[in-house]
mmCIF file of C-alpha atoms and ligand atoms in Angstrom:
data_model
loop_
_atom_site.group_PDB
_atom_site.id
_atom_site.type_symbol
_atom_site.label_atom_id
_atom_site.label_comp_id
_atom_site.label_asym_id
_atom_site.label_seq_id
_atom_site.Cartn_x
_atom_site.Cartn_y
_atom_site.Cartn_z
ATOM 1 C CA UNK V 15 5.752 -12.193 -0.307
ATOM 2 C CA UNK V 16 7.247 -11.118 -3.613
ATOM 3 C CA UNK V 17 4.858 -9.235 -5.897
ATOM 4 C CA UNK V 18 2.207 -9.111 -3.202
ATOM 5 C CA UNK V 19 1.645 -5.993 -1.154
ATOM 6 C CA UNK V 20 2.049 -6.914 2.497
ATOM 7 C CA UNK V 21 0.703 -4.625 5.186
ATOM 8 C CA UNK V 22 3.460 -3.905 7.689
ATOM 9 C CA UNK V 23 3.035 -4.967 11.316
ATOM 10 C CA UNK V 24 2.945 -1.399 12.588
ATOM 11 C CA UNK V 25 0.371 -0.265 10.023
ATOM 12 C CA UNK V 26 -1.870 -3.307 10.512
ATOM 13 C CA UNK V 27 -1.626 -2.973 14.289
ATOM 14 C CA UNK V 28 -2.752 0.627 14.125
ATOM 15 C CA UNK V 29 -5.700 -0.440 11.976
ATOM 16 C CA UNK V 30 -6.713 -3.234 14.388
ATOM 17 C CA UNK V 31 -6.077 -1.282 17.562
ATOM 18 C CA UNK V 32 -8.043 1.753 16.416
ATOM 19 C CA UNK V 33 -7.386 4.683 18.690
ATOM 20 C CA UNK V 34 -6.523 2.538 21.718
ATOM 21 C CA UNK V 35 -4.525 4.780 23.994
ATOM 22 C CA UNK V 36 -2.259 3.400 26.673
ATOM 23 C CA UNK V 37 -1.710 -0.111 25.262
ATOM 24 C CA UNK V 38 -1.505 -2.909 27.850
ATOM 25 C CA UNK V 39 0.068 -5.505 25.569
ATOM 26 C CA UNK V 40 3.058 -5.101 23.298
ATOM 27 C CA UNK V 41 3.408 -7.438 20.328
ATOM 28 C CA UNK V 42 6.935 -7.490 18.969
ATOM 29 C CA UNK V 43 8.485 -9.617 16.243
ATOM 30 C CA UNK V 44 11.826 -10.158 14.575
ATOM 31 C CA UNK V 45 10.680 -9.145 11.095
ATOM 32 C CA UNK V 46 7.701 -7.835 9.183
ATOM 33 C CA UNK V 47 7.611 -11.281 7.566
ATOM 34 C CA UNK V 48 6.423 -12.613 10.982
ATOM 35 C CA UNK V 49 3.289 -10.448 10.910
ATOM 36 C CA UNK V 50 1.019 -12.876 8.979
ATOM 37 C CA UNK V 51 1.616 -15.294 11.887
ATOM 38 C CA UNK V 52 1.499 -12.690 14.669
ATOM 39 C CA UNK V 53 -1.657 -11.003 13.423
ATOM 40 C CA UNK V 54 -3.770 -13.685 15.140
ATOM 41 C CA UNK V 55 -2.577 -12.405 18.548
ATOM 42 C CA UNK V 56 -3.595 -8.869 17.586
ATOM 43 C CA UNK V 57 -6.985 -10.170 16.468
ATOM 44 C CA UNK V 58 -7.642 -11.834 19.850
ATOM 45 C CA UNK V 59 -6.698 -8.660 21.717
ATOM 46 C CA UNK V 60 -8.999 -6.696 19.417
ATOM 47 C CA UNK V 61 -11.836 -9.162 20.081
ATOM 48 C CA UNK V 62 -11.413 -8.699 23.855
ATOM 49 C CA UNK V 63 -11.032 -4.945 23.471
ATOM 50 C CA UNK V 64 -7.533 -4.940 24.968
ATOM 51 C CA UNK V 65 -5.322 -2.057 23.830
ATOM 52 C CA UNK V 66 -2.054 -3.107 22.236
ATOM 53 C CA UNK V 67 0.852 -1.905 20.137
ATOM 54 C CA UNK V 68 2.827 -3.930 17.609
ATOM 55 C CA UNK V 69 6.187 -3.408 15.962
ATOM 56 C CA UNK V 70 9.345 -5.002 14.647
ATOM 57 C CA UNK V 71 12.197 -5.235 17.160
ATOM 58 C CA UNK V 72 14.862 -7.538 15.766
ATOM 59 C CA UNK V 73 17.282 -9.065 18.274
ATOM 60 C CA UNK V 74 19.942 -9.534 15.630
ATOM 61 C CA UNK V 75 19.407 -6.556 13.341
ATOM 62 C CA UNK V 76 18.378 -3.951 15.944
ATOM 63 C CA UNK V 77 20.021 -5.076 19.201
ATOM 64 C CA UNK V 78 20.165 -1.596 20.767
ATOM 65 C CA UNK V 79 16.469 -0.998 20.032
ATOM 66 C CA UNK V 80 15.686 -4.364 21.621
ATOM 67 C CA UNK V 81 17.532 -3.408 24.810
ATOM 68 C CA UNK V 82 15.777 -0.032 24.962
ATOM 69 C CA UNK V 83 12.394 -1.698 24.400
ATOM 70 C CA UNK V 84 13.023 -4.420 26.989
ATOM 71 C CA UNK V 85 14.242 -2.019 29.687
ATOM 72 C CA UNK V 86 11.431 0.498 29.176
ATOM 73 C CA UNK V 87 8.243 -1.464 28.428
ATOM 74 C CA UNK V 88 7.034 -1.709 32.042
ATOM 75 C CA UNK V 89 7.695 1.987 32.616
ATOM 76 C CA UNK V 90 5.363 2.801 29.705
ATOM 77 C CA UNK V 91 2.482 0.884 31.315
ATOM 78 C CA UNK V 92 2.798 -2.307 29.250
ATOM 79 C CA UNK V 93 1.651 -5.342 31.282
ATOM 80 C CA UNK V 94 2.375 -8.286 28.966
ATOM 81 C CA UNK V 95 4.777 -8.753 26.047
ATOM 82 C CA UNK V 96 4.094 -11.147 23.173
ATOM 83 C CA UNK V 97 7.285 -11.792 21.204
ATOM 84 C CA UNK V 98 7.430 -13.784 17.974
ATOM 85 C CA UNK V 99 10.458 -14.825 15.967
ATOM 86 C CA UNK V 100 11.554 -17.522 13.558
ATOM 87 C CA UNK V 101 14.750 -19.530 13.046
ATOM 88 C CA UNK V 102 17.389 -18.586 15.604
ATOM 89 C CA UNK V 103 14.602 -17.017 17.623
ATOM 90 C CA UNK V 104 16.426 -15.093 20.331
ATOM 91 C CA UNK V 105 14.028 -12.152 20.700
ATOM 92 C CA UNK V 106 11.591 -13.582 23.309
ATOM 93 C CA UNK V 107 14.367 -14.863 25.579
ATOM 94 C CA UNK V 108 16.494 -11.725 25.344
ATOM 95 C CA UNK V 109 13.503 -9.494 26.060
ATOM 96 C CA UNK V 110 12.581 -11.737 29.021
ATOM 97 C CA UNK V 111 16.102 -11.128 30.332
ATOM 98 C CA UNK V 112 15.601 -7.354 30.096
ATOM 99 C CA UNK V 113 12.033 -6.896 31.399
ATOM 100 C CA UNK V 114 10.247 -7.756 34.651
ATOM 101 C CA UNK V 115 7.019 -8.318 32.649
ATOM 102 C CA UNK V 116 5.593 -11.706 31.603
ATOM 103 C CA UNK V 117 6.791 -12.626 28.102
ATOM 104 C CA UNK V 118 4.851 -14.964 25.831
ATOM 105 C CA UNK V 119 6.957 -16.447 23.035
ATOM 106 C CA UNK V 120 5.567 -17.407 19.633
ATOM 107 C CA UNK V 121 7.762 -19.717 17.524
ATOM 108 C CA UNK V 122 7.258 -18.580 13.917
ATOM 109 C CA UNK V 123 7.638 -21.394 11.364
ATOM 110 C CA UNK V 124 9.959 -20.634 8.439
ATOM 111 C CA UNK V 125 10.597 -22.545 5.208
ATOM 112 C CA UNK V 126 13.162 -24.848 6.806
ATOM 113 C CA UNK V 127 12.812 -27.189 9.812
ATOM 114 C CA UNK V 128 9.048 -26.560 10.194
ATOM 115 C CA UNK V 129 9.494 -24.191 13.129
ATOM 116 C CA UNK V 130 11.305 -26.740 15.310
ATOM 117 C CA UNK V 131 14.326 -24.414 15.352
ATOM 118 C CA UNK V 132 12.155 -21.482 16.481
ATOM 119 C CA UNK V 133 10.359 -23.602 19.084
ATOM 120 C CA UNK V 134 13.529 -24.948 20.700
ATOM 121 C CA UNK V 135 15.229 -21.524 20.591
ATOM 122 C CA UNK V 136 12.324 -20.011 22.524
ATOM 123 C CA UNK V 137 11.264 -22.772 24.909
ATOM 124 C CA UNK V 138 14.643 -23.894 26.274
ATOM 125 C CA UNK V 139 15.250 -20.969 28.614
ATOM 126 C CA UNK V 140 17.585 -21.246 31.596
ATOM 127 C CA UNK V 141 16.027 -21.353 35.068
ATOM 128 C CA UNK V 142 15.257 -17.863 36.351
ATOM 129 C CA UNK V 143 14.307 -16.343 32.988
ATOM 130 C CA UNK V 144 10.863 -17.646 31.969
ATOM 131 C CA UNK V 145 9.211 -17.366 28.561
ATOM 132 C CA UNK V 146 5.677 -18.798 28.307
ATOM 133 C CA UNK V 147 5.994 -20.520 24.942
ATOM 134 C CA UNK V 148 2.962 -21.370 22.805
ATOM 135 C CA UNK V 149 2.847 -23.904 19.966
ATOM 136 C CA UNK V 150 4.552 -23.309 16.612
ATOM 137 C CA UNK V 151 2.667 -20.547 14.805
ATOM 138 C CA UNK V 152 -0.020 -20.350 17.496
ATOM 139 C CA UNK V 153 -0.172 -16.591 18.003
ATOM 140 C CA UNK V 154 -3.896 -16.913 18.672
ATOM 141 C CA UNK V 155 -3.123 -18.692 21.940
ATOM 142 C CA UNK V 156 -0.517 -16.047 22.766
ATOM 143 C CA UNK V 157 -3.218 -13.394 22.494
ATOM 144 C CA UNK V 158 -5.612 -15.433 24.625
ATOM 145 C CA UNK V 159 -2.934 -16.080 27.234
ATOM 146 C CA UNK V 160 -2.244 -12.351 27.452
ATOM 147 C CA UNK V 161 -5.958 -11.743 27.984
ATOM 148 C CA UNK V 162 -6.014 -14.373 30.758
ATOM 149 C CA UNK V 163 -3.029 -12.763 32.498
ATOM 150 C CA UNK V 164 -4.795 -9.397 32.433
ATOM 151 C CA UNK V 165 -8.099 -11.032 33.438
ATOM 152 C CA UNK V 166 -6.554 -12.168 36.734
ATOM 153 C CA UNK V 167 -6.887 -8.559 37.916
ATOM 154 C CA UNK V 168 -9.863 -7.474 35.782
ATOM 155 C CA UNK V 169 -13.338 -8.843 36.613
ATOM 156 C CA UNK V 170 -14.621 -7.475 33.297
ATOM 157 C CA UNK V 171 -12.025 -9.329 31.225
ATOM 158 C CA UNK V 172 -12.525 -12.458 33.353
ATOM 159 C CA UNK V 173 -16.232 -12.391 32.530
ATOM 160 C CA UNK V 174 -15.455 -12.018 28.825
ATOM 161 C CA UNK V 175 -13.076 -15.007 29.003
ATOM 162 C CA UNK V 176 -15.712 -17.176 30.705
ATOM 163 C CA UNK V 177 -18.123 -16.257 27.888
ATOM 164 C CA UNK V 178 -15.476 -17.086 25.263
ATOM 165 C CA UNK V 179 -14.943 -20.512 26.848
ATOM 166 C CA UNK V 180 -18.672 -21.149 27.010
ATOM 167 C CA UNK V 181 -18.928 -20.314 23.280
ATOM 168 C CA UNK V 182 -16.056 -22.722 22.572
ATOM 169 C CA UNK V 183 -17.909 -25.430 24.456
ATOM 170 C CA UNK V 184 -21.121 -24.786 22.520
ATOM 171 C CA UNK V 185 -19.297 -24.851 19.190
ATOM 172 C CA UNK V 186 -17.577 -28.148 20.077
ATOM 173 C CA UNK V 187 -20.823 -29.700 21.345
ATOM 174 C CA UNK V 188 -22.605 -28.596 18.169
ATOM 175 C CA UNK V 189 -20.002 -30.405 16.084
ATOM 176 C CA UNK V 190 -20.439 -33.455 18.340
ATOM 177 C CA UNK V 191 -24.123 -33.624 17.441
ATOM 178 C CA UNK V 192 -23.165 -34.091 13.804
ATOM 179 C CA UNK V 193 -20.871 -36.985 14.720
ATOM 180 C CA UNK V 194 -23.535 -38.730 16.824
ATOM 181 C CA UNK V 195 -26.214 -38.511 14.146
HETATM 182 C C1 RP5 M 213 13.901 -13.873 12.290
HETATM 183 O O1 RP5 M 213 14.303 -14.168 11.002
HETATM 184 C C2 RP5 M 213 12.577 -13.204 12.134
HETATM 185 O O2 RP5 M 213 11.821 -13.326 13.304
HETATM 186 C C3 RP5 M 213 11.958 -13.928 10.974
HETATM 187 O O3 RP5 M 213 11.130 -14.992 11.421
HETATM 188 C C4 RP5 M 213 13.169 -14.503 10.246
HETATM 189 C C5 RP5 M 213 13.296 -14.081 8.828
HETATM 190 O O4 RP5 M 213 13.289 -12.685 8.727
HETATM 191 P P1 RP5 M 213 13.291 -11.965 7.290
HETATM 192 O O5 RP5 M 213 14.538 -12.405 6.600
HETATM 193 O O6 RP5 M 213 12.042 -12.413 6.571
HETATM 194 O O7 RP5 M 213 13.269 -10.490 7.598
HETATM 195 O O8 RP5 M 213 14.800 -13.064 12.955
#
């Protein structure tokens, strides 16, 4: 990051989300340094026209803010939380303990251990406190999973997801033609 201007998560989220009022999804992360990974979730939500907010809520450096966020998210109308963190990645699990909402965890890979530390910290939750964990660095799938959760009660979003899947199929089949030739 040094020497390079990095757009902060909150600023970039405002840019992507436009004027979206009443966000349905909250994207939180342990540090601004997680944003280059987490941005893919914001992009998916933007593509499906789902309102979201994004900010840094560090479990270790801002524990009181994390508790306030976790206790209040559902009262603010948030429906799904996407939480990303790297290393000793306690944020998704702690927020899942505080909120009744579904929490999707994104293991952010850091310089050491290739994200295995983040993955195991997020995925190994005790029974009773679920975190839907996506693959290491796969914030795109976190965004898509949030859309699918919302689509269960939104015919419009469900239709958009069916179209997305049909496009995926066409793209894959198109590539297959090249292989067969
Ligand atoms: C974690 O520590 C964050 O989620 C981030 O992945 C990692 C490093 O944070 P910085 O030192 O870059 O702020 O809590």
